[in-house]
mmCIF file of C-alpha atoms and ligand atoms in Angstrom:
data_model
loop_
_atom_site.group_PDB
_atom_site.id
_atom_site.type_symbol
_atom_site.label_atom_id
_atom_site.label_comp_id
_atom_site.label_asym_id
_atom_site.label_seq_id
_atom_site.Cartn_x
_atom_site.Cartn_y
_atom_site.Cartn_z
ATOM 1 C CA MET R 43 0.000 0.000 0.000
ATOM 2 C CA ALA R 44 2.889 2.387 0.737
ATOM 3 C CA GLY R 45 3.569 5.039 -1.886
ATOM 4 C CA GLN R 46 0.494 4.311 -4.022
ATOM 5 C CA ASN R 47 -0.428 6.963 -6.541
ATOM 6 C CA TYR R 48 -2.949 9.507 -5.254
ATOM 7 C CA ALA R 49 -5.284 9.316 -8.247
ATOM 8 C CA TYR R 50 -5.221 5.498 -8.160
ATOM 9 C CA VAL R 51 -6.147 5.275 -4.458
ATOM 10 C CA VAL R 52 -8.982 7.802 -4.865
ATOM 11 C CA ALA R 53 -10.326 5.917 -7.895
ATOM 12 C CA GLN R 54 -10.216 2.530 -6.103
ATOM 13 C CA LEU R 55 -11.915 3.794 -2.932
ATOM 14 C CA LYS R 56 -14.694 5.352 -5.016
ATOM 15 C CA ALA R 57 -14.988 2.123 -7.023
ATOM 16 C CA PHE R 58 -15.457 0.097 -3.809
ATOM 17 C CA ARG R 59 -17.933 2.645 -2.457
ATOM 18 C CA GLU R 60 -19.987 2.527 -5.659
ATOM 19 C CA ARG R 61 -19.651 -1.272 -5.956
ATOM 20 C CA ARG R 62 -17.826 -1.055 -9.262
ATOM 21 C CA ARG R 63 -14.964 -3.015 -7.646
ATOM 22 C CA THR R 64 -15.976 -6.119 -5.698
ATOM 23 C CA ASN R 65 -12.886 -8.371 -5.431
ATOM 24 C CA ASP R 66 -12.621 -7.734 -1.675
ATOM 25 C CA ALA R 67 -15.228 -10.118 -0.196
ATOM 26 C CA GLY R 68 -17.199 -7.040 0.864
ATOM 27 C CA THR R 69 -14.819 -5.676 3.491
ATOM 28 C CA MET R 70 -13.608 -2.680 1.476
ATOM 29 C CA THR R 71 -17.114 -1.958 0.208
ATOM 30 C CA SER R 72 -18.494 -1.885 3.738
ATOM 31 C CA VAL R 73 -15.822 0.539 5.008
ATOM 32 C CA ALA R 74 -15.729 2.641 1.818
ATOM 33 C CA ARG R 75 -19.494 3.214 2.019
ATOM 34 C CA THR R 76 -18.929 5.295 5.171
ATOM 35 C CA LEU R 77 -16.357 7.596 3.500
ATOM 36 C CA SER R 78 -17.118 11.114 2.278
ATOM 37 C CA GLU R 79 -15.385 12.743 -0.711
ATOM 38 C CA THR R 80 -13.129 14.573 1.756
ATOM 39 C CA ASP R 81 -12.308 11.336 3.613
ATOM 40 C CA ILE R 82 -11.275 9.673 0.344
ATOM 41 C CA GLU R 83 -9.110 12.637 -0.686
ATOM 42 C CA ASN R 84 -7.426 12.673 2.743
ATOM 43 C CA LEU R 85 -6.735 8.913 2.599
ATOM 44 C CA GLY R 86 -5.314 9.348 -0.904
ATOM 45 C CA HIS R 87 -2.902 12.037 0.292
ATOM 46 C CA PHE R 88 -1.949 9.962 3.347
ATOM 47 C CA LEU R 89 -1.248 6.753 1.401
ATOM 48 C CA ALA R 90 0.566 8.583 -1.419
ATOM 49 C CA GLY R 91 2.865 10.137 1.210
ATOM 50 C CA LEU R 92 3.952 6.876 2.878
ATOM 51 C CA ARG R 93 7.408 5.590 1.988
HETATM 52 C C1 HEM M 71 -7.530 2.681 6.367
HETATM 53 C C2 HEM M 71 -8.213 1.622 5.930
HETATM 54 C C3 HEM M 71 -8.114 1.102 4.520
HETATM 55 C C4 HEM M 71 -7.787 1.756 3.355
HETATM 56 C C5 HEM M 71 -7.459 3.228 3.148
HETATM 57 C C6 HEM M 71 -7.818 0.762 2.301
HETATM 58 C C7 HEM M 71 -7.541 1.032 0.961
HETATM 59 C C8 HEM M 71 -7.510 0.087 -0.042
HETATM 60 C C9 HEM M 71 -7.146 0.351 -1.412
HETATM 61 C C10 HEM M 71 -6.699 1.707 -1.986
HETATM 62 C C11 HEM M 71 -7.238 -0.823 -2.095
HETATM 63 C C12 HEM M 71 -6.903 -1.075 -3.560
HETATM 64 C C13 HEM M 71 -5.474 -1.642 -3.590
HETATM 65 C C14 HEM M 71 -4.995 -2.030 -4.974
HETATM 66 O O1 HEM M 71 -5.728 -1.930 -5.955
HETATM 67 O O2 HEM M 71 -3.814 -2.436 -5.055
HETATM 68 C C15 HEM M 71 -7.687 -1.838 -1.163
HETATM 69 C C16 HEM M 71 -7.909 -3.175 -1.464
HETATM 70 C C17 HEM M 71 -8.340 -4.147 -0.572
HETATM 71 N N1 HEM M 71 -8.577 -3.986 0.781
HETATM 72 FE FE1 HEM M 71 -8.439 -2.210 1.792
HETATM 73 N N2 HEM M 71 -8.151 -0.461 2.828
HETATM 74 C C18 HEM M 71 -8.346 -0.305 4.177
HETATM 75 C C19 HEM M 71 -8.715 -1.279 5.086
HETATM 76 C C20 HEM M 71 -8.997 -2.603 4.787
HETATM 77 C C21 HEM M 71 -9.421 -3.609 5.742
HETATM 78 C C22 HEM M 71 -9.607 -3.347 7.232
HETATM 79 C C23 HEM M 71 -9.586 -4.772 5.063
HETATM 80 C C24 HEM M 71 -9.997 -6.139 5.509
HETATM 81 C C25 HEM M 71 -10.038 -6.529 6.777
HETATM 82 C C26 HEM M 71 -9.284 -4.502 3.667
HETATM 83 C C27 HEM M 71 -9.333 -5.440 2.654
HETATM 84 C C28 HEM M 71 -8.988 -5.188 1.324
HETATM 85 C C29 HEM M 71 -9.010 -6.202 0.268
HETATM 86 C C30 HEM M 71 -9.384 -7.670 0.439
HETATM 87 C C31 HEM M 71 -8.606 -5.540 -0.917
HETATM 88 C C32 HEM M 71 -8.446 -6.152 -2.321
HETATM 89 C C33 HEM M 71 -7.009 -6.629 -2.442
HETATM 90 C C34 HEM M 71 -6.651 -7.108 -3.816
HETATM 91 O O3 HEM M 71 -7.297 -6.734 -4.799
HETATM 92 O O4 HEM M 71 -5.685 -7.888 -3.919
HETATM 93 N N3 HEM M 71 -8.920 -3.178 3.539
HETATM 94 N N4 HEM M 71 -7.839 -1.268 0.085
#
């Protein structure tokens, strides 16, 4: 997960939230559903900054 591209992380979290990505046995979908746009952007910045 460390150092993942910002745009990629944002796109994947939105895909889980909108059930366009479902290869996670439902765990990511269930957490992503609770995230706002701002939450997703903040997580994207956080993950993109990890090294
Ligand atoms: C801070 C919490 C979390 C964030 C920000 C997060 C974020 C992500 C992201 C960005 C991906 C896509 C990764 C990729 O395409 O390479 C992903 C995939 C996934 N996540 Fe999470 N995740 C979190 C917590 C969890 C938890 C708690 C679980 C399960 C207990 C989980 C299970 C999974 C699974 C099964 C996948 C799919 C892996 C795969 O395709 O090989 N995630 N997550």
